[in-house]
CSV table of C-alpha atoms in Angstrom, one decimal:
chain,number,residue,atom,x,y,z
E,254,UNK,CA,-94.4,-114.5,196.7
E,255,UNK,CA,-96.8,-112.2,194.7
E,256,UNK,CA,-94.1,-109.6,194.3
E,257,UNK,CA,-92.0,-112.0,192.3
E,258,UNK,CA,-94.8,-112.2,189.6
E,259,UNK,CA,-94.9,-108.4,189.0
E,260,UNK,CA,-94.3,-107.3,185.4
E,261,UNK,CA,-94.5,-104.0,183.6
E,262,UNK,CA,-96.2,-104.0,180.2
E,263,UNK,CA,-94.5,-101.3,178.1
E,264,UNK,CA,-96.7,-102.0,175.1
E,265,UNK,CA,-99.7,-101.2,177.3
E,266,UNK,CA,-97.9,-98.2,178.7
E,267,UNK,CA,-97.5,-96.9,175.1
E,268,UNK,CA,-101.1,-97.5,174.4
E,269,UNK,CA,-102.2,-95.5,177.4
E,270,UNK,CA,-99.7,-92.8,176.6
E,271,UNK,CA,-101.2,-92.4,173.1
E,272,UNK,CA,-104.7,-92.1,174.6
E,273,UNK,CA,-103.6,-89.4,177.1
E,274,UNK,CA,-101.7,-87.5,174.3
E,275,UNK,CA,-105.1,-86.8,172.7
E,276,UNK,CA,-105.9,-84.8,175.8
E,277,UNK,CA,-103.0,-82.4,175.8
E,278,UNK,CA,-105.3,-79.4,175.5
E,279,UNK,CA,-107.2,-80.7,178.6
E,280,UNK,CA,-104.0,-81.2,180.6
E,281,UNK,CA,-103.2,-77.5,180.0
E,282,UNK,CA,-106.6,-76.5,181.6
E,283,UNK,CA,-106.1,-79.1,184.4
E,284,UNK,CA,-102.8,-77.6,185.3
E,285,UNK,CA,-104.3,-74.1,185.9
E,286,UNK,CA,-107.3,-75.5,187.8
E,287,UNK,CA,-105.2,-77.7,190.0
E,288,UNK,CA,-105.6,-76.6,193.6
E,289,UNK,CA,-101.9,-76.9,194.0
E,290,UNK,CA,-101.3,-74.4,191.2
E,291,UNK,CA,-103.8,-72.0,192.8
E,292,UNK,CA,-101.9,-72.4,196.1
E,293,UNK,CA,-98.7,-71.4,194.3
E,294,UNK,CA,-100.4,-68.4,192.7
E,295,UNK,CA,-101.7,-67.3,196.2
E,296,UNK,CA,-98.2,-67.5,197.7
E,297,UNK,CA,-96.6,-65.5,194.9
E,298,UNK,CA,-99.3,-62.9,195.3
E,299,UNK,CA,-98.8,-62.6,199.1
E,300,UNK,CA,-95.1,-63.3,199.6
E,301,UNK,CA,-93.5,-62.4,196.3
E,302,UNK,CA,-91.8,-64.9,194.0
E,303,UNK,CA,-88.5,-65.2,195.9
E,304,UNK,CA,-90.0,-66.2,199.3
E,305,UNK,CA,-92.7,-68.2,197.5
E,306,UNK,CA,-90.1,-70.3,195.7
E,307,UNK,CA,-88.4,-71.3,198.9
E,308,UNK,CA,-91.7,-72.0,200.7
E,309,UNK,CA,-93.0,-74.1,197.8
E,310,UNK,CA,-89.9,-76.3,197.5
E,311,UNK,CA,-89.6,-76.7,201.2
E,312,UNK,CA,-93.2,-77.8,201.6
E,313,UNK,CA,-92.9,-80.2,198.6
E,314,UNK,CA,-89.9,-81.9,200.3
E,315,UNK,CA,-92.1,-82.9,203.3
E,316,UNK,CA,-95.4,-83.6,201.4
E,317,UNK,CA,-95.6,-87.3,202.1
E,318,UNK,CA,-97.4,-89.5,204.7
E,319,UNK,CA,-100.0,-86.8,205.0
E,320,UNK,CA,-103.2,-87.1,207.1
E,321,UNK,CA,-105.3,-85.2,204.5
E,322,UNK,CA,-105.6,-85.2,200.8
E,323,UNK,CA,-102.7,-83.4,199.0
E,324,UNK,CA,-105.1,-80.8,197.5
E,325,UNK,CA,-106.4,-79.9,201.0
E,326,UNK,CA,-102.9,-79.8,202.5
E,327,UNK,CA,-101.7,-77.3,199.9
E,328,UNK,CA,-104.7,-75.0,200.4
E,329,UNK,CA,-104.0,-75.1,204.1
E,330,UNK,CA,-100.3,-74.3,203.4
E,331,UNK,CA,-101.0,-71.4,201.2
E,332,UNK,CA,-103.5,-69.9,203.7
E,333,UNK,CA,-101.0,-70.3,206.6
E,334,UNK,CA,-98.0,-68.8,204.8
E,335,UNK,CA,-99.8,-66.1,203.0
E,336,UNK,CA,-99.5,-64.2,206.3
E,337,UNK,CA,-96.4,-62.1,205.8
E,338,UNK,CA,-95.8,-62.3,209.5
E,339,UNK,CA,-94.9,-66.0,209.2
E,340,UNK,CA,-91.2,-66.5,208.8
E,341,UNK,CA,-89.6,-68.8,206.2
E,342,UNK,CA,-87.9,-70.9,208.8
E,343,UNK,CA,-87.9,-74.3,210.5
E,344,UNK,CA,-89.8,-73.2,213.6
E,345,UNK,CA,-92.7,-71.8,211.5
E,346,UNK,CA,-92.8,-75.0,209.4
E,347,UNK,CA,-92.9,-77.1,212.5
E,348,UNK,CA,-95.8,-75.1,213.8
E,349,UNK,CA,-97.6,-75.5,210.5
E,350,UNK,CA,-97.0,-79.3,210.4
E,351,UNK,CA,-98.6,-79.6,213.8
E,352,UNK,CA,-101.6,-77.5,212.7
E,353,UNK,CA,-102.1,-79.4,209.5
E,354,UNK,CA,-101.6,-82.9,211.0
E,355,UNK,CA,-98.4,-83.5,209.0
E,356,UNK,CA,-96.7,-85.1,211.9
E,357,UNK,CA,-95.9,-88.6,210.7
E,358,UNK,CA,-92.1,-89.1,210.6
E,359,UNK,CA,-91.9,-85.6,212.0
E,360,UNK,CA,-88.2,-85.8,213.0
E,361,UNK,CA,-87.3,-87.0,209.6
E,362,UNK,CA,-89.2,-84.1,208.0
E,363,UNK,CA,-87.6,-81.6,210.2
E,364,UNK,CA,-84.2,-82.8,209.3
E,365,UNK,CA,-85.1,-82.6,205.6
E,366,UNK,CA,-86.3,-79.1,206.0
E,367,UNK,CA,-83.2,-78.0,208.0
E,368,UNK,CA,-80.9,-79.4,205.3
E,369,UNK,CA,-82.8,-77.5,202.5
E,370,UNK,CA,-83.2,-74.2,204.4
E,371,UNK,CA,-79.5,-74.1,205.1
E,372,UNK,CA,-78.5,-74.9,201.6
E,373,UNK,CA,-77.0,-72.7,198.9
E,374,UNK,CA,-80.2,-73.2,196.8
E,375,UNK,CA,-82.1,-71.1,199.3
E,376,UNK,CA,-79.6,-68.4,199.2
E,377,UNK,CA,-79.8,-68.3,195.4
E,378,UNK,CA,-83.6,-68.3,195.4
E,379,UNK,CA,-83.6,-65.5,198.0
E,380,UNK,CA,-82.0,-63.3,195.3
E,381,UNK,CA,-83.8,-64.7,192.3
E,382,UNK,CA,-86.8,-67.0,192.8
E,383,UNK,CA,-87.0,-67.8,189.1
E,384,UNK,CA,-83.3,-68.8,188.7
E,385,UNK,CA,-84.0,-72.4,187.9
E,386,UNK,CA,-86.9,-72.0,185.5
E,387,UNK,CA,-84.5,-72.3,182.6
E,388,UNK,CA,-82.9,-75.4,184.0
E,389,UNK,CA,-85.2,-77.6,186.1
E,390,UNK,CA,-82.7,-80.4,185.7
E,391,UNK,CA,-80.1,-78.4,187.6
E,392,UNK,CA,-82.6,-77.8,190.4
E,393,UNK,CA,-83.4,-81.5,190.4
E,394,UNK,CA,-79.7,-82.3,190.5
E,395,UNK,CA,-78.9,-80.0,193.4
E,396,UNK,CA,-81.9,-81.1,195.5
E,397,UNK,CA,-81.0,-84.7,194.8
E,398,UNK,CA,-77.5,-84.1,196.1
E,399,UNK,CA,-78.9,-82.8,199.4
E,400,UNK,CA,-80.6,-86.1,200.0
E,401,UNK,CA,-78.2,-88.7,198.8
E,402,UNK,CA,-78.1,-88.3,195.0
E,403,UNK,CA,-80.7,-91.0,194.1
E,404,UNK,CA,-84.1,-90.7,192.6
E,405,UNK,CA,-86.6,-89.3,195.1
E,406,UNK,CA,-90.3,-88.8,194.5
E,407,UNK,CA,-90.3,-85.8,196.8
E,408,UNK,CA,-87.5,-84.1,194.9
E,409,UNK,CA,-89.1,-84.5,191.5
E,410,UNK,CA,-92.4,-83.4,193.1
E,411,UNK,CA,-90.6,-80.3,194.4
E,412,UNK,CA,-89.4,-79.6,190.8
E,413,UNK,CA,-92.9,-80.0,189.5
E,414,UNK,CA,-94.2,-77.5,192.1
E,415,UNK,CA,-91.4,-75.1,191.2
E,416,UNK,CA,-92.4,-75.4,187.6
E,417,UNK,CA,-95.9,-74.2,188.6
E,418,UNK,CA,-94.2,-71.2,190.2
E,419,UNK,CA,-92.4,-70.4,187.0
E,420,UNK,CA,-95.5,-70.7,184.9
E,421,UNK,CA,-97.6,-68.7,187.3
E,422,UNK,CA,-94.9,-66.0,187.1
E,423,UNK,CA,-95.1,-65.9,183.3
E,424,UNK,CA,-91.9,-67.8,182.7
E,425,UNK,CA,-92.2,-71.1,180.6
E,426,UNK,CA,-90.1,-73.7,182.5
E,427,UNK,CA,-87.9,-76.2,180.6
E,428,UNK,CA,-89.4,-79.5,181.8
E,429,UNK,CA,-87.7,-81.9,179.4
E,430,UNK,CA,-85.9,-84.8,181.2
E,431,UNK,CA,-87.7,-84.5,184.6
E,432,UNK,CA,-88.8,-87.9,185.8
E,433,UNK,CA,-92.3,-88.4,187.2
E,434,UNK,CA,-92.9,-88.7,191.0
E,435,UNK,CA,-93.8,-92.3,191.9
E,436,UNK,CA,-96.4,-91.4,194.5
E,437,UNK,CA,-99.5,-93.4,195.5
E,438,UNK,CA,-101.6,-92.0,192.7
E,439,UNK,CA,-99.1,-92.8,189.9
E,440,UNK,CA,-98.6,-96.2,191.4
E,441,UNK,CA,-102.4,-96.7,191.4
E,442,UNK,CA,-102.5,-95.4,187.8
E,443,UNK,CA,-100.0,-98.1,186.7
E,444,UNK,CA,-102.1,-100.7,188.4
E,445,UNK,CA,-105.6,-99.6,187.3
E,446,UNK,CA,-104.6,-99.1,183.7
E,447,UNK,CA,-103.1,-102.6,183.4
E,448,UNK,CA,-99.5,-101.4,182.9
E,449,UNK,CA,-98.6,-103.5,186.0
E,450,UNK,CA,-99.4,-107.2,185.7
E,451,UNK,CA,-99.2,-110.1,188.0
E,452,UNK,CA,-99.9,-108.2,191.2
E,453,UNK,CA,-102.5,-108.8,193.9
E,454,UNK,CA,-105.1,-106.3,195.2
E,455,UNK,CA,-104.4,-102.6,194.6
E,456,UNK,CA,-104.0,-101.8,198.2
E,457,UNK,CA,-101.2,-104.4,198.5
E,458,UNK,CA,-99.5,-103.6,195.2
E,459,UNK,CA,-99.2,-99.8,195.5
E,460,UNK,CA,-96.7,-100.2,198.3
E,461,UNK,CA,-94.8,-103.0,196.5
E,462,UNK,CA,-94.2,-100.9,193.4
E,463,UNK,CA,-93.4,-97.6,195.2
E,464,UNK,CA,-90.4,-99.1,197.0
E,465,UNK,CA,-87.9,-101.8,196.8
E,466,UNK,CA,-86.8,-103.5,193.7
E,467,UNK,CA,-89.8,-102.6,191.6
E,468,UNK,CA,-89.4,-98.9,192.0
E,469,UNK,CA,-87.1,-98.3,189.1
E,470,UNK,CA,-89.2,-100.5,186.8
E,471,UNK,CA,-92.3,-98.5,187.8
E,472,UNK,CA,-90.6,-95.2,187.0
E,473,UNK,CA,-89.4,-96.5,183.7
E,474,UNK,CA,-93.0,-97.6,182.9
E,475,UNK,CA,-94.2,-94.1,183.6
E,476,UNK,CA,-91.4,-92.7,181.4
E,477,UNK,CA,-92.6,-95.0,178.6
E,478,UNK,CA,-96.1,-93.5,178.9
E,479,UNK,CA,-94.6,-90.0,178.6
E,480,UNK,CA,-92.4,-91.1,175.6
E,481,UNK,CA,-95.2,-92.7,173.6
E,482,UNK,CA,-97.6,-89.9,174.4
E,483,UNK,CA,-95.2,-87.2,173.4
E,484,UNK,CA,-95.7,-85.7,176.9
E,485,UNK,CA,-93.2,-84.3,179.3
E,486,UNK,CA,-93.6,-86.2,182.6
E,487,UNK,CA,-94.8,-83.1,184.5
E,488,UNK,CA,-97.8,-83.0,182.0
E,489,UNK,CA,-98.4,-86.7,182.7
E,490,UNK,CA,-98.3,-86.1,186.5
E,491,UNK,CA,-100.8,-83.2,186.2
E,492,UNK,CA,-103.2,-85.7,184.5
E,493,UNK,CA,-102.6,-88.6,186.8
E,494,UNK,CA,-102.7,-86.6,190.0
E,495,UNK,CA,-106.1,-85.0,189.3
E,496,UNK,CA,-107.8,-87.7,187.2
E,497,UNK,CA,-106.6,-90.8,189.2
E,498,UNK,CA,-107.5,-88.9,192.3
E,499,UNK,CA,-111.1,-88.5,191.3
E,500,UNK,CA,-111.3,-92.1,190.0
E,501,UNK,CA,-110.0,-93.3,193.4
E,502,UNK,CA,-112.4,-91.2,195.3
E,503,UNK,CA,-115.4,-92.6,193.3
E,504,UNK,CA,-114.3,-96.2,193.6
E,505,UNK,CA,-113.4,-96.0,189.9
E,506,UNK,CA,-116.9,-95.3,188.8
E,507,UNK,CA,-116.1,-93.8,185.4
E,508,UNK,CA,-119.4,-92.0,184.9
E,509,UNK,CA,-119.4,-90.4,188.3
E,510,UNK,CA,-115.8,-89.5,187.8
E,511,UNK,CA,-116.5,-87.9,184.5
E,512,UNK,CA,-119.1,-85.7,186.1
E,513,UNK,CA,-116.9,-84.8,189.0
E,514,UNK,CA,-113.9,-83.9,186.8
E,515,UNK,CA,-116.2,-81.6,184.8
E,516,UNK,CA,-117.5,-80.0,188.0
E,517,UNK,CA,-114.2,-79.5,189.7
E,518,UNK,CA,-111.9,-78.7,186.8
E,519,UNK,CA,-114.1,-77.6,183.9
E,520,UNK,CA,-112.9,-80.2,181.5
E,521,UNK,CA,-114.4,-83.3,179.9
E,522,UNK,CA,-112.5,-86.6,179.9
E,523,UNK,CA,-114.0,-89.2,177.5
E,524,UNK,CA,-115.6,-92.0,179.4
E,525,UNK,CA,-113.8,-94.6,177.2
E,526,UNK,CA,-110.4,-93.1,178.3
E,527,UNK,CA,-111.5,-93.3,181.9
E,528,UNK,CA,-112.5,-96.9,181.3
E,529,UNK,CA,-109.1,-97.8,179.9
E,530,UNK,CA,-107.4,-96.2,182.9
E,531,UNK,CA,-109.7,-98.3,185.2
E,532,UNK,CA,-109.6,-101.5,183.2
E,533,UNK,CA,-107.6,-103.5,185.8
E,534,UNK,CA,-109.1,-102.2,189.0
E,535,UNK,CA,-109.2,-104.8,191.7
E,536,UNK,CA,-111.0,-104.7,195.0
């Protein structure tokens, strides 16, 4: 089987991490121009930080198997819940999921929401929406315990989005120790940048490394990128989410991607860096 040949090249992961580390100033700009960050700012402005914190975490926990791009989904979410007449409850979320087309695995998502919305985390955030900014690892631990205690890409994504809320509120979050979310873009990043070896076509391999026995190896490879680049893994995810997203949308045309990144986010990524990230693209 092809899956049996999959290997993760940590030397290559270190090389890529060092290349990305030269763009830390760019990552800072990318974070603030990320449509998801802007969605967080909008919710804080309209709902206040306490309600916004609950809304943002809840939505993060169901942000998978979407029918639209993640950036578009979060813009829709912020527009919908910026209406103060919309309650922070399961029925309102169910209405939004129907409106936004987030209906795949709907019953599962409703159960995830119900568990979070009835948790002590929500009661604490209702009193202090910034409570976990000084301890994101504790938020990660508590959310993980709600859903079985294991690594979960949606949980670490929720922590990332909560860190956006902290920063947008003027509080620097403590991000050390947070693992990266192994979503489709990070899986594609591992493949396209040659960190994953011995796999088939990208469309086949993304699924293989996001689940099953290769998942932990993939997360460890991303951690190696962070370690060698001197990055926290939220910084890496800011970069991979936006840059890999553009590369994917252009068919990994590095010159077109460079122009689009400049237009969308106001930053320049060296073409040779984009080429390294795209070196092992397969059709």
